[in-house]
Tab-separated table of C-alpha atoms and ligand atoms in Angstrom:
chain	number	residue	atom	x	y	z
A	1	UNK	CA	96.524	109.408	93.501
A	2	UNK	CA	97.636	113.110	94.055
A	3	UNK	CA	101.144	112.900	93.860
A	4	UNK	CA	102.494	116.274	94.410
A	5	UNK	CA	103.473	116.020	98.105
A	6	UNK	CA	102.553	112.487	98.828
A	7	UNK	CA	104.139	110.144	101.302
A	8	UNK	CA	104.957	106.924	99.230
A	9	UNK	CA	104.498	104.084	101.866
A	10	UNK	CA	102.583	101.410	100.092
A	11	UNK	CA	101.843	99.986	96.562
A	12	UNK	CA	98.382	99.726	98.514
A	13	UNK	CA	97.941	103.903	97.839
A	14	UNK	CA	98.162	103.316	93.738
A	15	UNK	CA	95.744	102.570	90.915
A	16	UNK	CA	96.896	101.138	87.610
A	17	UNK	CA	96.908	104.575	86.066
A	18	UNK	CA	98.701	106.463	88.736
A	19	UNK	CA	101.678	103.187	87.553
A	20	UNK	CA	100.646	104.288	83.874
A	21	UNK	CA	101.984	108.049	84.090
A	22	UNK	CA	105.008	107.237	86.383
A	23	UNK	CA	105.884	104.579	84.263
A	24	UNK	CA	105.718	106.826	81.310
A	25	UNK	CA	107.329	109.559	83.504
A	26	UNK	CA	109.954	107.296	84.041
A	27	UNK	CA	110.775	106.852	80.324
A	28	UNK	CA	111.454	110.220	79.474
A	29	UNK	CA	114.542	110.240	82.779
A	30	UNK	CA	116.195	108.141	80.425
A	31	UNK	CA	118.835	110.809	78.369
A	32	UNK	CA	119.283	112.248	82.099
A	33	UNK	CA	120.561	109.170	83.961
A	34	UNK	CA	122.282	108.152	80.760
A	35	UNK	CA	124.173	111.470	81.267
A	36	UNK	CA	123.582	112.639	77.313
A	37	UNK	CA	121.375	115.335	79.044
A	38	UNK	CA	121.668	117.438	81.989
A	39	UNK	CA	118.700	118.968	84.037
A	40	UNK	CA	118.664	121.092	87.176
A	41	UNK	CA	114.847	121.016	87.902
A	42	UNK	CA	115.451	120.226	91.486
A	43	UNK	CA	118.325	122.635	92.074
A	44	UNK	CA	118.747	123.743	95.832
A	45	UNK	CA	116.755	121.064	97.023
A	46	UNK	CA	117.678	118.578	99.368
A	47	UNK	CA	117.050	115.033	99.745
A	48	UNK	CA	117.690	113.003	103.198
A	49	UNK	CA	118.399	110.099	102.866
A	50	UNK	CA	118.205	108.124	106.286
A	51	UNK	CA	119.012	104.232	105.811
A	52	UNK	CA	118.715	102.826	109.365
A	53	UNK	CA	119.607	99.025	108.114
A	54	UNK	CA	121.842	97.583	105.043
A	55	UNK	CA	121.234	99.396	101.591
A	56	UNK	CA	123.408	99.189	98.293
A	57	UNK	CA	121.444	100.109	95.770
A	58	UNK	CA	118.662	101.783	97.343
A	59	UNK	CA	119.965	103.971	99.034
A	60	UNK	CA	122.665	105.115	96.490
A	61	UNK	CA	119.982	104.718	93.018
A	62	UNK	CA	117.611	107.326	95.385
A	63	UNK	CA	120.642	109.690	95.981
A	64	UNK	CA	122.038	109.532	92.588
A	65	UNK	CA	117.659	109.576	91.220
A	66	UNK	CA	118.054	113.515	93.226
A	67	UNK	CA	121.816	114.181	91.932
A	68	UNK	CA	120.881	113.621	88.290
A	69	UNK	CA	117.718	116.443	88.707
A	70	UNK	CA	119.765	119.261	90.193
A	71	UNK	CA	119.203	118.106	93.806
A	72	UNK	CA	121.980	117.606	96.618
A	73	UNK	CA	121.865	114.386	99.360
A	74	UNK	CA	122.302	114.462	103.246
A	75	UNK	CA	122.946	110.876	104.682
A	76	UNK	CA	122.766	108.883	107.845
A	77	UNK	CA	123.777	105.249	107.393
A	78	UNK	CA	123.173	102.347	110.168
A	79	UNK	CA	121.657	102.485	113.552
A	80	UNK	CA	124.688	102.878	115.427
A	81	UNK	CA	125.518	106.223	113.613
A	82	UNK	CA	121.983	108.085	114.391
A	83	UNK	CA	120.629	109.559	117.846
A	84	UNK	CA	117.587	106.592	117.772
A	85	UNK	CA	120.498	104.627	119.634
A	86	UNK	CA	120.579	106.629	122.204
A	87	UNK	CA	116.142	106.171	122.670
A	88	UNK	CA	115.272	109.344	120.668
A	89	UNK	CA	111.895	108.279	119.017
A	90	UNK	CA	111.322	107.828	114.944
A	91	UNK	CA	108.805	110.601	115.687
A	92	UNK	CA	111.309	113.317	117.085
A	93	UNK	CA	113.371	112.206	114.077
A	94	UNK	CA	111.102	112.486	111.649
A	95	UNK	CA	110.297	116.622	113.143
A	96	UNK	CA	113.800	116.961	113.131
A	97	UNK	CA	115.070	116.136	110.156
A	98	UNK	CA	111.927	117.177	107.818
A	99	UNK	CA	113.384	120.629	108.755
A	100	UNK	CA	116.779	120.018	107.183
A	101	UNK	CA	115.303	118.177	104.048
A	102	UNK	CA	112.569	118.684	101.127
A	103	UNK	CA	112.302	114.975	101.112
A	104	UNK	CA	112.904	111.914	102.787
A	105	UNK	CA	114.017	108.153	101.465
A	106	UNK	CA	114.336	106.184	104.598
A	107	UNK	CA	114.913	102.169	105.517
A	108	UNK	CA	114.140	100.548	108.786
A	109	UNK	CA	114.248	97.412	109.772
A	110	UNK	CA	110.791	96.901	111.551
A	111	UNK	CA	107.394	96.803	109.722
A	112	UNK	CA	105.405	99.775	109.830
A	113	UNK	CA	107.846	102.129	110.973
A	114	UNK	CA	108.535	104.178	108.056
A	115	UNK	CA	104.968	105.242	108.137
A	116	UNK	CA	105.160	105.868	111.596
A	117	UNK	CA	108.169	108.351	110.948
A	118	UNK	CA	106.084	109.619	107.969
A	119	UNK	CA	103.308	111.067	110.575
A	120	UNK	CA	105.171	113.107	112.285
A	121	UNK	CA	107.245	114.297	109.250
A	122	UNK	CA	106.402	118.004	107.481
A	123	UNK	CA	107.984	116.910	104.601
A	124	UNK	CA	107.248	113.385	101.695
A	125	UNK	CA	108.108	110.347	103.161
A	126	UNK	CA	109.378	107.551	100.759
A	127	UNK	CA	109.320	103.708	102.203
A	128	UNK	CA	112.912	102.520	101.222
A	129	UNK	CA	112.137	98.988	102.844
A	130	UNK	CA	110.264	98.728	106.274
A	131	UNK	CA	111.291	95.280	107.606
A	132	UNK	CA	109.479	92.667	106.035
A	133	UNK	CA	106.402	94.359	105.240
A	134	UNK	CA	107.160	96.132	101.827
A	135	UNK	CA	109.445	98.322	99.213
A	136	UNK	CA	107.353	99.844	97.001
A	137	UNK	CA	110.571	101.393	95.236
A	138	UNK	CA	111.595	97.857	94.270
A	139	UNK	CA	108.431	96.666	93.109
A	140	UNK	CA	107.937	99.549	90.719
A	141	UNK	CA	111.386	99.624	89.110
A	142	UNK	CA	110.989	95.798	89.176
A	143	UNK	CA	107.304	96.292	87.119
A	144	UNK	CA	108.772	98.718	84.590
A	145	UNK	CA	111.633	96.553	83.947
A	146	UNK	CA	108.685	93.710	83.733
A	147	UNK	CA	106.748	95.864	81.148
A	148	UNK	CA	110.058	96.821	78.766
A	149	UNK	CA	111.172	93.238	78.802
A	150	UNK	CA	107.524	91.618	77.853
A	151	UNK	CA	107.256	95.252	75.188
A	152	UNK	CA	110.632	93.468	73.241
A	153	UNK	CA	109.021	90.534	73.356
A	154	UNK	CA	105.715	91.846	71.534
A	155	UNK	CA	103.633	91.363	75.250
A	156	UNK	CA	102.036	93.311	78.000
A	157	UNK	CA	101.689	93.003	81.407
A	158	UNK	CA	98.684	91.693	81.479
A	159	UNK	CA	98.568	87.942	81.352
A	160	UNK	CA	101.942	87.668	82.430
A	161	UNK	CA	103.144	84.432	83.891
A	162	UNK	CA	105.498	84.861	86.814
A	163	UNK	CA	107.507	82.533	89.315
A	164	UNK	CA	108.461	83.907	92.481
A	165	UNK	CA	111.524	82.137	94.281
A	166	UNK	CA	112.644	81.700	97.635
A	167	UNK	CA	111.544	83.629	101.392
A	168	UNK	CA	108.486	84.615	100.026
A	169	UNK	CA	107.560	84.840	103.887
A	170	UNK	CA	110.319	87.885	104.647
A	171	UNK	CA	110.752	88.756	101.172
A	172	UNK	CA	109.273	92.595	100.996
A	173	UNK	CA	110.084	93.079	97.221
A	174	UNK	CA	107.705	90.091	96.564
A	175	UNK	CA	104.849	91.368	98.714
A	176	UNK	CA	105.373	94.209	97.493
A	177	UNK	CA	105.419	93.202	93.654
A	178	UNK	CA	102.569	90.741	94.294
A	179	UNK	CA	100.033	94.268	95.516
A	180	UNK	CA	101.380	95.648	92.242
A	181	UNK	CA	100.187	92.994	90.095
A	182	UNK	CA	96.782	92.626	92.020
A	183	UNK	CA	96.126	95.905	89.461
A	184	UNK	CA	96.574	93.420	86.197
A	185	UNK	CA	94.651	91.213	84.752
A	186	UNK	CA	94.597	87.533	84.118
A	187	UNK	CA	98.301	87.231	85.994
A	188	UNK	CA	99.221	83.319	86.670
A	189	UNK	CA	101.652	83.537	89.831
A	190	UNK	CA	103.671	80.608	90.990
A	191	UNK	CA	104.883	80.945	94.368
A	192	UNK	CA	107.523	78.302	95.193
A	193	UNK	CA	108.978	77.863	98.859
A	194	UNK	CA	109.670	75.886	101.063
A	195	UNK	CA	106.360	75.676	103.566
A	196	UNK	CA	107.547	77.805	106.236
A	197	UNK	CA	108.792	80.632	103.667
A	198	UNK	CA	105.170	81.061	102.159
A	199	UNK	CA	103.402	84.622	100.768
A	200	UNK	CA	101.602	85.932	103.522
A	201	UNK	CA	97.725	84.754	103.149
A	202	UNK	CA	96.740	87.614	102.733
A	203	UNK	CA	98.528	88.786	99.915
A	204	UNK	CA	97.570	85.499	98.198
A	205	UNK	CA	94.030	86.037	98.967
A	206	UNK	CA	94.881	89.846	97.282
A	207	UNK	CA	95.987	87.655	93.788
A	208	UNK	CA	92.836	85.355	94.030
A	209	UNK	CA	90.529	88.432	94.694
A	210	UNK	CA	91.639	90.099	91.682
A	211	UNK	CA	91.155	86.881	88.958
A	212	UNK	CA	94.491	85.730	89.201
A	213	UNK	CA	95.378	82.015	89.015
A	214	UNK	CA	98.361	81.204	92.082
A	215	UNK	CA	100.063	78.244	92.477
A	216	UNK	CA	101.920	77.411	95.659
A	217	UNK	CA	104.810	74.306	95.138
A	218	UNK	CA	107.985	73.713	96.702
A	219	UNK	CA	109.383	72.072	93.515
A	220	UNK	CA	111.100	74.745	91.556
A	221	UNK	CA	112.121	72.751	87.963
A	222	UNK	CA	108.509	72.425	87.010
A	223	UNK	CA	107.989	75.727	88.473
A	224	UNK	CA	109.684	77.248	85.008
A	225	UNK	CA	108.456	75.078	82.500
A	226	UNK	CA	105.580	77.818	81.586
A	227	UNK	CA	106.265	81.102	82.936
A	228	UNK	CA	107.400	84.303	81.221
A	229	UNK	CA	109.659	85.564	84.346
A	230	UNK	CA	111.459	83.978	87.053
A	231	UNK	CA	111.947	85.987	90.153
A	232	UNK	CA	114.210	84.743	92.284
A	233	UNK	CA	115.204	86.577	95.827
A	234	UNK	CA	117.559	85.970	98.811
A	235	UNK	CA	116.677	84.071	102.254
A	236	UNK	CA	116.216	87.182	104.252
A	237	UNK	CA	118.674	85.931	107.021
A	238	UNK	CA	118.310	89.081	108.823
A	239	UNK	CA	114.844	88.064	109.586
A	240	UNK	CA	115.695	84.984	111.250
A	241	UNK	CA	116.120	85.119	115.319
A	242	UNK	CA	118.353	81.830	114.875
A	243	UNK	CA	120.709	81.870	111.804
A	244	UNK	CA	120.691	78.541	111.601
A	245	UNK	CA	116.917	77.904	110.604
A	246	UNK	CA	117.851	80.676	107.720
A	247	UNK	CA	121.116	78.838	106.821
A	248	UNK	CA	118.608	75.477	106.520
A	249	UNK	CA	116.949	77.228	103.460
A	250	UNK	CA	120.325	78.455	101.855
A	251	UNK	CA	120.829	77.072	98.255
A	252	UNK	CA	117.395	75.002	98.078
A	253	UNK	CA	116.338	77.284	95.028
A	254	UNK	CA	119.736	77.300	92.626
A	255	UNK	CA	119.133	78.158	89.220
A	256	UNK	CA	121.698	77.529	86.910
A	257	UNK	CA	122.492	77.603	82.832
A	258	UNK	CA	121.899	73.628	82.784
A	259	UNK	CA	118.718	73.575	84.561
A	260	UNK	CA	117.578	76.803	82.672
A	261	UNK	CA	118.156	75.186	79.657
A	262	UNK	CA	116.483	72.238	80.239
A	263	UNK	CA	113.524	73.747	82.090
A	264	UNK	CA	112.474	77.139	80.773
A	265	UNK	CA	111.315	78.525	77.460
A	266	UNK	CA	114.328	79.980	76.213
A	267	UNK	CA	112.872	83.420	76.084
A	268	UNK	CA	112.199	83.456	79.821
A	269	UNK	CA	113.497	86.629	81.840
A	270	UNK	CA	115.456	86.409	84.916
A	271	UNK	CA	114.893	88.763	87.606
A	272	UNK	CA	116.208	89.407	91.342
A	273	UNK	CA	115.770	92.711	93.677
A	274	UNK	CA	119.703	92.173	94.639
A	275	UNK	CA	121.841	91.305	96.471
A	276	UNK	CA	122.036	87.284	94.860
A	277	UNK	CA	123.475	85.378	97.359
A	278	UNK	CA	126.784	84.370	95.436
A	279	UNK	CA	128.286	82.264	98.593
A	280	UNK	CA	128.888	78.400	97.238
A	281	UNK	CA	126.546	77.168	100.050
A	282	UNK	CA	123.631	79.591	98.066
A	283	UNK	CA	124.362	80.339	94.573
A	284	UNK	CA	120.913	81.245	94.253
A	285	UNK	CA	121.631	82.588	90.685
A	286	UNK	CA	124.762	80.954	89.656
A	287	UNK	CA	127.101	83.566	88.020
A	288	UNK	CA	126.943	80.997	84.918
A	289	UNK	CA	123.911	82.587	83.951
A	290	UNK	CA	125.673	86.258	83.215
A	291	UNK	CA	126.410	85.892	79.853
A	292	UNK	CA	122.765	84.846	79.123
A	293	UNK	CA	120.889	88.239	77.384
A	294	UNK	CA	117.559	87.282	79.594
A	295	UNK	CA	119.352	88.016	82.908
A	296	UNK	CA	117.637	91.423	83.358
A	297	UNK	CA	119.511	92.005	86.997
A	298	UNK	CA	121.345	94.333	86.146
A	299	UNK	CA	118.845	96.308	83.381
A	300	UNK	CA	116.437	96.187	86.732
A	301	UNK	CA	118.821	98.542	88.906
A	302	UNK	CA	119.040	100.724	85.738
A	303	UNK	CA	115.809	101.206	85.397
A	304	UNK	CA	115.577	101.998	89.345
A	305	UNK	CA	117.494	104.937	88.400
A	306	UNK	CA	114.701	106.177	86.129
A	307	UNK	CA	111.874	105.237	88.065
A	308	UNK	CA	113.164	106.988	91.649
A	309	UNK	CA	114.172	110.229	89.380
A	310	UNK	CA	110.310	109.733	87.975
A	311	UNK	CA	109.177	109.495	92.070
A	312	UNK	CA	110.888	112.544	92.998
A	313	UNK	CA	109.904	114.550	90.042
A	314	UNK	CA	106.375	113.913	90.200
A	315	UNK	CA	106.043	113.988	94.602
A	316	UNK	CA	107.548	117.242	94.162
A	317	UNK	CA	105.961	118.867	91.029
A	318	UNK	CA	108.771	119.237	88.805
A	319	UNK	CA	107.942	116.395	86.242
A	320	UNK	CA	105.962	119.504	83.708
A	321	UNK	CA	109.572	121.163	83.918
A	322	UNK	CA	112.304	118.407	83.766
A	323	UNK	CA	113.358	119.349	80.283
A	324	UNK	CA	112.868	123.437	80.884
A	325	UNK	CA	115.798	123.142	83.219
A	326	UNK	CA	118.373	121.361	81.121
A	327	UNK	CA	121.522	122.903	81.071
A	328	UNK	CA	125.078	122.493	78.974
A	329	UNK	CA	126.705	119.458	79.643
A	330	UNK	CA	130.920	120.115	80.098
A	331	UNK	CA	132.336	117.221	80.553
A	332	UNK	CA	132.121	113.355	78.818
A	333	UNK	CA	132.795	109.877	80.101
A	334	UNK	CA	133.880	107.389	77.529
A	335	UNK	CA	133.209	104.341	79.565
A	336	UNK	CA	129.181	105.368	80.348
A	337	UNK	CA	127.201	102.763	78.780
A	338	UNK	CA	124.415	103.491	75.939
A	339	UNK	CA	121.595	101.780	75.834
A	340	UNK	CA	122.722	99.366	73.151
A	341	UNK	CA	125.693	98.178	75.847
A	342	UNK	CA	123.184	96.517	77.518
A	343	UNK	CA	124.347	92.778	78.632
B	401	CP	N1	117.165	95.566	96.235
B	401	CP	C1	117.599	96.189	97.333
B	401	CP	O1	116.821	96.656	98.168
B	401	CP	O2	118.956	96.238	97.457
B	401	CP	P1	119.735	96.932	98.657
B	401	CP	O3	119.395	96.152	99.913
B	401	CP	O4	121.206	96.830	98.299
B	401	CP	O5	119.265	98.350	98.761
């Protein structure tokens, strides 16, 4: 893929070595977001970031990706605070505001509409979540964090066993994630849900097409017994037209230290996009499991941080000249972590 300029919609647009170089792009962010080196590659440029539904990470690892190369941030956050409440179209948005920015990050909560925005934009177009269709974002911070976490383990991606958790039905990281690995080889996918959550058949019949062996159980202890990774992810509530169908599905997926122990290798990572649902009637990943060195929650919105800077740089050219444009850095923080911090 030509990235220089491109809208980033879909996992769909990229081939394995397109992931290769931003993945490897991606490593070298790392003195920049660990603030041990300062660049200003993207200096005067402005990034808009428009987050038309609820975004914690996202929305602040893109703005803080464009901070740490030079770049400022203009926001608008929720529905209610932008002029598509009062019936001005995505389009007319999208003209509008491509004028005021050099790129765009934007969320919406129905399916398709961030590449509707995208057409009538002048400017890139990056998919920060379109309803439950996908988040490309997610999936590739979420498949670097995959690749370092197999590397200290002496494995590549490739033949990776994975479990995937919970909505798998609203779930856009997991569709998402699932396109991503349709690139590997020899991947054994687990998909465990209750019947009503399941992966979308077509992105199962994606797996199948490309060699990989999928499994589809509702039974989630035997579900870890042989698998390298454990995804787990939230019941999309906001999906739901009656709550109370969602709240049906709350907590059926808990994993815990005790039934970690018992069930999984103990070298097997735990993932989740974020936000865990920590309420006692969920406790989808029980908070007992923080203080175990394969939670890699927290090492995956780090590494979002190096793989949005690695977005921007290459969609707008810059990547060549990242390190041309480092200047001194003043100031120090005592309380950043280093790398060796890590939980
Ligand atoms: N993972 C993720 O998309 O988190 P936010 O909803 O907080 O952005």
């Amino acid at each position: 893929m030509d990235f220089p300029g491109a809208h980033i919609l879909s996992i769909e647009q990229f081939q394995r070595e397109d992931i290769e170089r931003m993945f490897r792009t991606a490593d070298r962010m790392e003195p920049y977001a660990q603030r041990t080196r300062l660049t200003r590659v993207l200096e005067g440029a402005i990034l808009g970031n428009m987050f038309f539904e609820a975004s914690t990470r996202t929305r602040i690892s893109f703005g803080s990706a464009f901070n740490l190369l030079g770049g400022e941030v203009r926001e608008s956050v929720g529905m209610d605070s932008s002029s598509l409440i009062k019936g001005e179209s995505l389009e007319d948005t999208a003209r509008v505001l491509s004028g005021f920015s050099d790129v765009i990050c934007m969320r919406h909560p129905e399916s398709g509409s961030v590449a509707r925005f995208a057409s009538a934009s002048r400017v890139p177009v990056l998919n920060g979540g379109d309803g439950s269709n996908e988040h490309p974002s997610q999936a590739l911070l979420d498949l670097y964090t995959i690749e370092k976490e197999l590397q200290a383990r002496g494995r590549k991606i490739d033949g990776l066993r994975v479990a995937m958790i919970g909505d798998l039905k609203y779930g856009r990281t997991v569709h998402s994630l699932c396109k991503l690995l349709s690139l590997y080889k020899g991947i054994q996918v687990v998909l465990v849900s209750p019947t009503e959550l399941l992966m979308p058949e077509e992105i199962i019949a994606l797996l199948r097409e490309a060699g990989h062996r999928v499994t589809i159980t509702e039974k989630l202890e035997e579900s870890l017994a042989q698998v390298d990774i454990v995804y787990s992810t939230r019941i999309q509530e906001e999906r739901f037209t009656d709550r109370a169908v969602a709240d049906s599905y709350r907590g059926r997926f808990r994993l815990n230290q005790a039934i970690y122990t018992k069930h999984c290798d103990p070298n097997t990572v735990i993932m989740h996009p974020l936000p865990r649902d920590s309420r006692a009637e969920a406790n989808e990943l029980d908070r007992d499991l923080d203080e175990n060195p394969n939670l890699a929650i927290f090492r995956q919105t780090d590494n979002g941080l190096l793989v949005r800077m690695a977005l921007f740089a290459l969609i707008l050219d810059v990547a060549h000249l990242v390190e041309k444009h480092e200047q001194a850095i003043h100031w120090h923080n005592p309380r950043l972590l280093t790398p060796t911090d890590e939980q």
